[in-house]
PDB file of C-alpha atoms in Angstrom:
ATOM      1  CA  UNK O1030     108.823  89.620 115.383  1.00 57.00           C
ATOM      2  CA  UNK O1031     106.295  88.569 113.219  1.00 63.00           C
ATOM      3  CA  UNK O1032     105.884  89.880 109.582  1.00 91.00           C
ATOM      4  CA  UNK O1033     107.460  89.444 106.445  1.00 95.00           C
ATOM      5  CA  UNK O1034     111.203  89.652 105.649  1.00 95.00           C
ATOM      6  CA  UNK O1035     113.744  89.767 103.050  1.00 97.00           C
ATOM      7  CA  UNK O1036     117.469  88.995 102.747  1.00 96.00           C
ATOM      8  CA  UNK O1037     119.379  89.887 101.912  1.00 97.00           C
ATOM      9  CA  UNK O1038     118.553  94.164 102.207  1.00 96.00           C
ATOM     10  CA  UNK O1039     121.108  94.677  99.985  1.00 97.00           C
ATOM     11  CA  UNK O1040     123.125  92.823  97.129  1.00 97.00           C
ATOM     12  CA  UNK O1041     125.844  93.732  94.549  1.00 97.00           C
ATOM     13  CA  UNK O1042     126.798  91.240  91.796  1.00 97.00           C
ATOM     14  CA  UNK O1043     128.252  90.954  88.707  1.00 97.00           C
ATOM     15  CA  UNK O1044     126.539  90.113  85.551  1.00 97.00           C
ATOM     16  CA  UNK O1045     125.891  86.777  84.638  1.00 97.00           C
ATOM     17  CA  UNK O1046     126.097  85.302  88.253  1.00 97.00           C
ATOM     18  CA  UNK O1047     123.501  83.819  90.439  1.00 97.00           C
ATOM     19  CA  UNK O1048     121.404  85.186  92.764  1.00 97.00           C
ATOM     20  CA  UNK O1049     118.891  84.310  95.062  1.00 98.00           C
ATOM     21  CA  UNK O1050     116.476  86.633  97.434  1.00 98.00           C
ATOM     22  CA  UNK O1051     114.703  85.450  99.814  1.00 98.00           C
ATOM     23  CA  UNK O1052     111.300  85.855 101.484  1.00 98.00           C
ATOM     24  CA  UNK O1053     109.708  84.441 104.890  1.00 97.00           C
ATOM     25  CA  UNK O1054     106.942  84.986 106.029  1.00 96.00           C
ATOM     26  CA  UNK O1055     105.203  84.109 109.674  1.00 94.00           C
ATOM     27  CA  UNK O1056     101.397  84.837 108.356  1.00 91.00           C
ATOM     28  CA  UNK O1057     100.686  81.809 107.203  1.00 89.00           C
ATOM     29  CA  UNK O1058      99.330  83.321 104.109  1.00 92.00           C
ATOM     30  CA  UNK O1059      98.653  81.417 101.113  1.00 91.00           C
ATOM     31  CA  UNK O1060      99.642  83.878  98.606  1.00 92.00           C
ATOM     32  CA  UNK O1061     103.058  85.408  98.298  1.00 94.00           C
ATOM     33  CA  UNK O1062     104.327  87.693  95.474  1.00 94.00           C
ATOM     34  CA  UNK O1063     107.742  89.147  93.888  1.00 96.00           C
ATOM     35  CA  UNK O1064     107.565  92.331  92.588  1.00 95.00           C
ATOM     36  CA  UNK O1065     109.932  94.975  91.155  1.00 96.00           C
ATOM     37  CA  UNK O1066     109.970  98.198  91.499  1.00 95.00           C
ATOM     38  CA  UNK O1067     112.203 100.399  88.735  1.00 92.00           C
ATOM     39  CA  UNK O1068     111.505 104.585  88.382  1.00 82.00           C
ATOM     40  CA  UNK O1069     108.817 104.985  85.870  1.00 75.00           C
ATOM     41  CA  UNK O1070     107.350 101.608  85.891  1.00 78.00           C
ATOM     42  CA  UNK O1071     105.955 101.544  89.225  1.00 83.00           C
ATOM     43  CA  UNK O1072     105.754  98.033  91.050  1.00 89.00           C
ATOM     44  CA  UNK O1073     105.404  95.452  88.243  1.00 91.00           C
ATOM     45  CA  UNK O1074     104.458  91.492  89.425  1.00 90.00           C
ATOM     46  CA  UNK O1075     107.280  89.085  88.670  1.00 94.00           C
ATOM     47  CA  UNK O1076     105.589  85.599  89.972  1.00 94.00           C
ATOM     48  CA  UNK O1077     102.957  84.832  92.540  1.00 93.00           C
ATOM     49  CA  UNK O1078     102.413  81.664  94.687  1.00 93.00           C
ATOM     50  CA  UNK O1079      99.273  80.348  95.710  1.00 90.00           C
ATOM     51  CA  UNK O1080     100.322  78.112  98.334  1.00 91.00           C
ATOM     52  CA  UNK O1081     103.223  75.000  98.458  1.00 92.00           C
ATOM     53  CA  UNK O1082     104.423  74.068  95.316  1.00 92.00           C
ATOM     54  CA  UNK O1083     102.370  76.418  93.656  1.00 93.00           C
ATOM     55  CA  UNK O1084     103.614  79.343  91.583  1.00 94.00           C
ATOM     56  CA  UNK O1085     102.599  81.473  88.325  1.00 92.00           C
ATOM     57  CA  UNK O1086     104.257  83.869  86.621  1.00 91.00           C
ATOM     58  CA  UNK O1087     102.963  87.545  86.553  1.00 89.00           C
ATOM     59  CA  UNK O1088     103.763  90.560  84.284  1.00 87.00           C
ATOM     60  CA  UNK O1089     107.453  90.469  84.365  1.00 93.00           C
ATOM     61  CA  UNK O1090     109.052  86.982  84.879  1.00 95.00           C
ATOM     62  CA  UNK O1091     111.782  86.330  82.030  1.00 96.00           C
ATOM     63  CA  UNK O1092     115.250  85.883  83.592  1.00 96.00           C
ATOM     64  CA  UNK O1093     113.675  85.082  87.477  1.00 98.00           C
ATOM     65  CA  UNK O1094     112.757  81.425  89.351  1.00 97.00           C
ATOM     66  CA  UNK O1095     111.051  80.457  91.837  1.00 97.00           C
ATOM     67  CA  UNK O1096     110.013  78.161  94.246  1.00 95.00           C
ATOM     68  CA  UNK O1097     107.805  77.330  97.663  1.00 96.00           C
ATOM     69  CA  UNK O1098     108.798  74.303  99.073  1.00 95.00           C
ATOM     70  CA  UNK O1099     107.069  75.871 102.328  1.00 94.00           C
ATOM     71  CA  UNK O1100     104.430  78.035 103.114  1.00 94.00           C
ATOM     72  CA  UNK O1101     106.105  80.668 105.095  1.00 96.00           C
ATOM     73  CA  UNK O1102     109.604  80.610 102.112  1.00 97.00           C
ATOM     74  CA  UNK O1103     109.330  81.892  98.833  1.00 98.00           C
ATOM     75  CA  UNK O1104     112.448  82.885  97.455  1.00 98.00           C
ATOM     76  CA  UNK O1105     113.232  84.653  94.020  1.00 98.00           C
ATOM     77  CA  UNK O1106     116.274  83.075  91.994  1.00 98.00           C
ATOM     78  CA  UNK O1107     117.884  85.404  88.836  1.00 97.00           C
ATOM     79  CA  UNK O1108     119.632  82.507  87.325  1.00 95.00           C
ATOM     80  CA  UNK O1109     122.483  84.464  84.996  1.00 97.00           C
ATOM     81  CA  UNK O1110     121.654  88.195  86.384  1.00 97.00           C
ATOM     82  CA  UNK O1111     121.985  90.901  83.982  1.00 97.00           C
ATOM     83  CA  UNK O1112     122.135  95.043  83.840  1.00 97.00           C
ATOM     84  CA  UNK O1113     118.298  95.282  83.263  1.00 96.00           C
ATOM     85  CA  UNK O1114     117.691  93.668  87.032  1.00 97.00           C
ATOM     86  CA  UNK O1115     118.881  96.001  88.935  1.00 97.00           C
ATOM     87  CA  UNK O1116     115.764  97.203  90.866  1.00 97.00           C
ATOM     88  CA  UNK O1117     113.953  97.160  93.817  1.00 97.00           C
ATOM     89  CA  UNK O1118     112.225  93.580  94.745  1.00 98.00           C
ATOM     90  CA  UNK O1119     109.549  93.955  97.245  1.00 97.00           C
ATOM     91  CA  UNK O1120     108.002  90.456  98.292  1.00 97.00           C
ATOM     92  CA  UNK O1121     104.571  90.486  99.279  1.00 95.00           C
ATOM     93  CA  UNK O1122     101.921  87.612 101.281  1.00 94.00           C
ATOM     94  CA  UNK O1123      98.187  87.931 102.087  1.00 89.00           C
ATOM     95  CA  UNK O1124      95.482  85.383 102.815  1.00 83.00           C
ATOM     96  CA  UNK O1125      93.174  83.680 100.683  1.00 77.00           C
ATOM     97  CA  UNK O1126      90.850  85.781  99.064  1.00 71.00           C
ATOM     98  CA  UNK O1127      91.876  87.997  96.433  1.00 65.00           C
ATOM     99  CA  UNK O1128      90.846  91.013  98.025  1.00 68.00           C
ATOM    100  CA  UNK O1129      92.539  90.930 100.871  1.00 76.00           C
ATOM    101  CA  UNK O1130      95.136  93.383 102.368  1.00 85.00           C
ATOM    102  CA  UNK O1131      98.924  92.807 100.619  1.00 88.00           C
ATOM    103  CA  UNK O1132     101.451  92.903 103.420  1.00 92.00           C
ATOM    104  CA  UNK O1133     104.703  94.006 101.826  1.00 94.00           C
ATOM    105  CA  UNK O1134     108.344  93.037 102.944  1.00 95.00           C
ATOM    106  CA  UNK O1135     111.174  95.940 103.683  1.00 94.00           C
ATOM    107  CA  UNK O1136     112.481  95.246  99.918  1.00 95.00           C
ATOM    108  CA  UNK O1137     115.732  93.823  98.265  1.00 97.00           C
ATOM    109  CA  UNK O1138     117.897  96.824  96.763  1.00 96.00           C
ATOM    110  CA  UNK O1139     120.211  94.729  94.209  1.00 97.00           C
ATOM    111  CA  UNK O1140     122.806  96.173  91.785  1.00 97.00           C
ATOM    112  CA  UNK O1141     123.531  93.987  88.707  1.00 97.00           C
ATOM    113  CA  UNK O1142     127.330  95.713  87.792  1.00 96.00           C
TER     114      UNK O1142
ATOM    115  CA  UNK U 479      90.200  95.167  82.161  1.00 71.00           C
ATOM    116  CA  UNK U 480      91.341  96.749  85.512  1.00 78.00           C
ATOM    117  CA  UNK U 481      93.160  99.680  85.751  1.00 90.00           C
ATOM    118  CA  UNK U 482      94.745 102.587  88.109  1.00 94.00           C
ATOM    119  CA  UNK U 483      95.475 106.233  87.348  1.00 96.00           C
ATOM    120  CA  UNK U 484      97.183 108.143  89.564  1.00 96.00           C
ATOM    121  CA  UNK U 485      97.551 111.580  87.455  1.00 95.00           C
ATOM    122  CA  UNK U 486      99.495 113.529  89.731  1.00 96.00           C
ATOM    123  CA  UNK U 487     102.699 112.160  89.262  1.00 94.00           C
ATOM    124  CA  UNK U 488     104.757 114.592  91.814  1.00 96.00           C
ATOM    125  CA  UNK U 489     102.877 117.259  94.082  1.00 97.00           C
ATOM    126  CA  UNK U 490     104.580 119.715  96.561  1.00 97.00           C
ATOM    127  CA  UNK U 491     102.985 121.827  99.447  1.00 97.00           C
ATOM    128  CA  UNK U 492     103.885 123.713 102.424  1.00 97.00           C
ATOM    129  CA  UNK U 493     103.965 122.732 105.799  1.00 97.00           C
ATOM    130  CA  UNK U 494     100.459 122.850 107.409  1.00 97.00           C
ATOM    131  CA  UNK U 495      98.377 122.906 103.565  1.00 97.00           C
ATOM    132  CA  UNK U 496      95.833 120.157 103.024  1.00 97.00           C
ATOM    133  CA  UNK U 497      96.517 118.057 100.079  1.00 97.00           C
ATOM    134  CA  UNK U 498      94.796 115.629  98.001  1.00 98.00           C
ATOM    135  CA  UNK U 499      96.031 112.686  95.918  1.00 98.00           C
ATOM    136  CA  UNK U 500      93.989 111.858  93.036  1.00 98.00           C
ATOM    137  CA  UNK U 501      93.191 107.893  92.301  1.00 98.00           C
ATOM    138  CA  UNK U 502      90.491 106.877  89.369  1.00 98.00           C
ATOM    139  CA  UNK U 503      89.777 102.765  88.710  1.00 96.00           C
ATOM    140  CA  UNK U 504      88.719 101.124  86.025  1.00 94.00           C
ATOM    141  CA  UNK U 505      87.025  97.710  86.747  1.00 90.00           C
ATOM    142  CA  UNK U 506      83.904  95.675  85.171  1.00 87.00           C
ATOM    143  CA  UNK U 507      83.550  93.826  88.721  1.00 85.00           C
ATOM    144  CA  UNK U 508      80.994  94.972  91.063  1.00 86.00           C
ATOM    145  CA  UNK U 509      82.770  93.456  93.880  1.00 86.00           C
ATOM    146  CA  UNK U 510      86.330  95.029  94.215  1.00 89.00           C
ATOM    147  CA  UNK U 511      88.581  96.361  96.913  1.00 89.00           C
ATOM    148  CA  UNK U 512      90.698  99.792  96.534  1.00 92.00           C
ATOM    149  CA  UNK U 513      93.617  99.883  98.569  1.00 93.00           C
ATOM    150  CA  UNK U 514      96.489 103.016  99.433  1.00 96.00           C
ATOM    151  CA  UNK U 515     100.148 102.583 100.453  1.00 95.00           C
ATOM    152  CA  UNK U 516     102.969 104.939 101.413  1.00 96.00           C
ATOM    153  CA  UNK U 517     106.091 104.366 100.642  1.00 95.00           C
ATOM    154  CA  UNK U 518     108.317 106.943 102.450  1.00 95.00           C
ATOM    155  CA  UNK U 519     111.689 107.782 101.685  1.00 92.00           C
ATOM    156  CA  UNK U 520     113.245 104.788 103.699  1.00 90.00           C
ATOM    157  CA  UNK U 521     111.872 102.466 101.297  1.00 90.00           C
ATOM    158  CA  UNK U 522     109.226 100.473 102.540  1.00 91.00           C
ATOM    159  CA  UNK U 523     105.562  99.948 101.557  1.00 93.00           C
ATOM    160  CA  UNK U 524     103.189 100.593 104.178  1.00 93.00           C
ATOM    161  CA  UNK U 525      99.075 100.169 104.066  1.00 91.00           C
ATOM    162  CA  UNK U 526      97.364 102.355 104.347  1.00 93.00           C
ATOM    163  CA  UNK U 527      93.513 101.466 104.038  1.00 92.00           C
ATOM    164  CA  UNK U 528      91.474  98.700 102.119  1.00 90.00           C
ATOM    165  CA  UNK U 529      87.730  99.961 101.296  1.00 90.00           C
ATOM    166  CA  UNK U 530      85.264  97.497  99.411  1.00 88.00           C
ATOM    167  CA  UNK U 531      83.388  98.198  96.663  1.00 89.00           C
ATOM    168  CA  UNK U 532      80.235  98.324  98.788  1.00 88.00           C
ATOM    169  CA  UNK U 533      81.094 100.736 101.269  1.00 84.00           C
ATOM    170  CA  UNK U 534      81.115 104.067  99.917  1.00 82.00           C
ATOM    171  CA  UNK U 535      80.925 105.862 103.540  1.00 82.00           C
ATOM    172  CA  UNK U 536      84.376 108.340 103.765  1.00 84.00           C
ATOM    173  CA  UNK U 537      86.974 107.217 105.751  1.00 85.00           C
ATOM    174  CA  UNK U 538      89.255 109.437 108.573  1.00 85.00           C
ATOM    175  CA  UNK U 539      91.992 108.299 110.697  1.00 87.00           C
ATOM    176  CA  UNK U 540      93.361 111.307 112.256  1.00 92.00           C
ATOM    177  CA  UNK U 541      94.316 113.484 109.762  1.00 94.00           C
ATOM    178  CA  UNK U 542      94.211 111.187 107.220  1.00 95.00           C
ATOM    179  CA  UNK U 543      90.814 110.887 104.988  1.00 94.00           C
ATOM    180  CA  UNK U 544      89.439 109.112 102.023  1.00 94.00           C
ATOM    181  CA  UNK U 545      86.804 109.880  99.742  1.00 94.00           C
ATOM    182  CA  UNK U 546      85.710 106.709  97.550  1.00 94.00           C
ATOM    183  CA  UNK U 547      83.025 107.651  94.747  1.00 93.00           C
ATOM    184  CA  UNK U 548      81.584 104.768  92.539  1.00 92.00           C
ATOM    185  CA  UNK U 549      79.869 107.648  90.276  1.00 92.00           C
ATOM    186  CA  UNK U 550      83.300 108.878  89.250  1.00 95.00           C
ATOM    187  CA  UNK U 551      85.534 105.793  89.532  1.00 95.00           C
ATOM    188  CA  UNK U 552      87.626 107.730  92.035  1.00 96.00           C
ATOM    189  CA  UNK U 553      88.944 106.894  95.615  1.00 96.00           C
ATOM    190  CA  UNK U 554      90.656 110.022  96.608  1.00 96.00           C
ATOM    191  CA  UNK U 555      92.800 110.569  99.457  1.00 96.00           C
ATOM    192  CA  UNK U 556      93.275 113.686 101.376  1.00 96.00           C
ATOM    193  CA  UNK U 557      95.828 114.904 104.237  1.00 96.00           C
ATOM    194  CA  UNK U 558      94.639 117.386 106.503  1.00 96.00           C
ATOM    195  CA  UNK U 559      97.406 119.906 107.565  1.00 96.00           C
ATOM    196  CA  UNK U 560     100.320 118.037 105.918  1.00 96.00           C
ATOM    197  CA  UNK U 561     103.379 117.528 108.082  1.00 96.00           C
ATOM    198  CA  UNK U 562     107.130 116.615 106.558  1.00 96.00           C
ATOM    199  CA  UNK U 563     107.337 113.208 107.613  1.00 95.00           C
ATOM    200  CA  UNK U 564     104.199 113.130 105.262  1.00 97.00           C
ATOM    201  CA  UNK U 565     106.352 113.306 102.932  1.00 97.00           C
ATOM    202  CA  UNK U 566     106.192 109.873 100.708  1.00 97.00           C
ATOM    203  CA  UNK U 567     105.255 108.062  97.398  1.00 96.00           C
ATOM    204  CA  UNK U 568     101.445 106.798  97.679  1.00 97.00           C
ATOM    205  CA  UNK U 569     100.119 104.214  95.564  1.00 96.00           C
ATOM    206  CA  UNK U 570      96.674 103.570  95.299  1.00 96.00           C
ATOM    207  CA  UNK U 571      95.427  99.838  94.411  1.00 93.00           C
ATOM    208  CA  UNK U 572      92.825  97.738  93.092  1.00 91.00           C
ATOM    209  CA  UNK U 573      91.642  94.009  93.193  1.00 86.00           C
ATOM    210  CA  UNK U 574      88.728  92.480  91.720  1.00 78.00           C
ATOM    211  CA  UNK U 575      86.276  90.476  93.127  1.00 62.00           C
ATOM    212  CA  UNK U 576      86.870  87.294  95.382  1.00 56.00           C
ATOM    213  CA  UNK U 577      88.884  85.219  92.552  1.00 58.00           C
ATOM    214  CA  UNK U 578      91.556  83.757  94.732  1.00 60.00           C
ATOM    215  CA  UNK U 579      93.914  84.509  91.616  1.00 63.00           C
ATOM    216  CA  UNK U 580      92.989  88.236  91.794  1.00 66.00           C
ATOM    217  CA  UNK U 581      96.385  90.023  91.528  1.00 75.00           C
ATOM    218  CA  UNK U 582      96.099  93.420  92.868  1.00 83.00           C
ATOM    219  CA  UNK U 583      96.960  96.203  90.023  1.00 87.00           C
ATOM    220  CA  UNK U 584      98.929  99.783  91.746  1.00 91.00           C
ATOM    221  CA  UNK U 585      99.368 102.715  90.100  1.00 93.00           C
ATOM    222  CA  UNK U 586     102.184 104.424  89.146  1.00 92.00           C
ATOM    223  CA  UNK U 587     102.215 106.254  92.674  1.00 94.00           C
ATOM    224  CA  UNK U 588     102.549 110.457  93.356  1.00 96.00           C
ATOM    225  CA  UNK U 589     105.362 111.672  94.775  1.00 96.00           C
ATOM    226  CA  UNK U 590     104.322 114.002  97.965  1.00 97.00           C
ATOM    227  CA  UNK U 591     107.166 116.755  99.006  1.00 97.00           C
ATOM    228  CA  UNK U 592     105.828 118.758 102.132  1.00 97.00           C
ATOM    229  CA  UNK U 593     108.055 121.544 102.231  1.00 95.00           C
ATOM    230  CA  UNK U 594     108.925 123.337 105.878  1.00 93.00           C
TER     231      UNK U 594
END
């Protein structure tokens, strides 16, 4: 099916390991984002891509890496997890212009123990 | 600066009572989108409707309807004769203008309980 995805749905780990979530896409959007979402913060940006080899960081992006080696990948590293990640990371893709319509992916639930 | 208030943080109705989430923007753009999601209790966000700062004609899909009013900063969504699976978080959103950078800005979301 076509849309956006995310693996894996769900993740325990301990702290300090590594973790990487991932994100595909079969849009071909340009843009793809990483957000978190924690109770009482609401959905907070952790880095964006504009296309390939393109990222930024958004609101939120101490502790997390990325990368986009490909268009349709964007996957969302926490290099030495810790307590304060555990959250809700929804990964997001639209087109070019920055009004258009954010398609959102089912979401990551990971618990940092 | 742009910026979304959603006041209500939780609401609860009955079955069958019409209900209306609250949304006010702040934005110096003239060109801007507004933009509502549901997340239900599975998890998921969901779109809902994208409405441009140009159009400020109401919007109803079934028994769903928004009101979007420059004068007040407001884009106000209402559901007619709410049902249980209605039952959800709803964010509203905003993005400015056509920057390609434009990130889009949610609010904190309102918790809807429809109660049988």
């Amino acid at each position: 099916d076509a849309g956006i995805t995310q693996s894996p749905r769900y993740k325990i780990t301990e702290t300090g390991r590594q973790v990487t979530l991932m994100c595909h896409q079969t849009w071909s959007h340009s843009y793809m984002f990483w957000y978190r979402q924690d109770l009482g913060h609401g959905l907070r940006l952790i880095y964006y891509s504009a296309a390939a080899d393109i990222t930024d960081k958004g609101e939120v992006p101490d502790g997390y890496v990325v990368s986009r080696s490909k268009t349709e990948n964007f996957p969302l590293t926490l290099e030495s997890a810790t307590r304060s990640q555990t959250s809700v990371y929804f990964c997001a893709s639209r087109g070019l212009a920055g009004t258009e319509t954010q398609y959102f992916g089912p979401g990551t639930r990971l618990l940092v123990l | 600066a742009q910026k979304v208030t959603q006041a209500q943080t939780e609401i609860s109705v009955v079955e069958k009572e019409d209900v209306t989430l609250d949304c006010v923007y702040e934005t110096r753009d003239t060109t801007y989108y507004l933009f509502w999601y549901k997340q239900p209790p599975s998890g998921e966000l969901v779109f809902l409707i994208r409405r441009n700062s140009f159009d400020e004609q109401n919007e109803i899909s079934g028994r769903y309807s928004w009101n979007f009013q420059k004068s007040t900063s407001s884009f106000n969504f209402t559901i007619t004769a709410s049902q249980v699976v209605d039952s959800a978080v709803y964010f509203c959103a905003l993005s400015e203008s056509m920057n390609r950078d434009d990130k889009i800005i949610f609010g904190k979301g309102t918790r809807l309980h429809i109660l049988p």
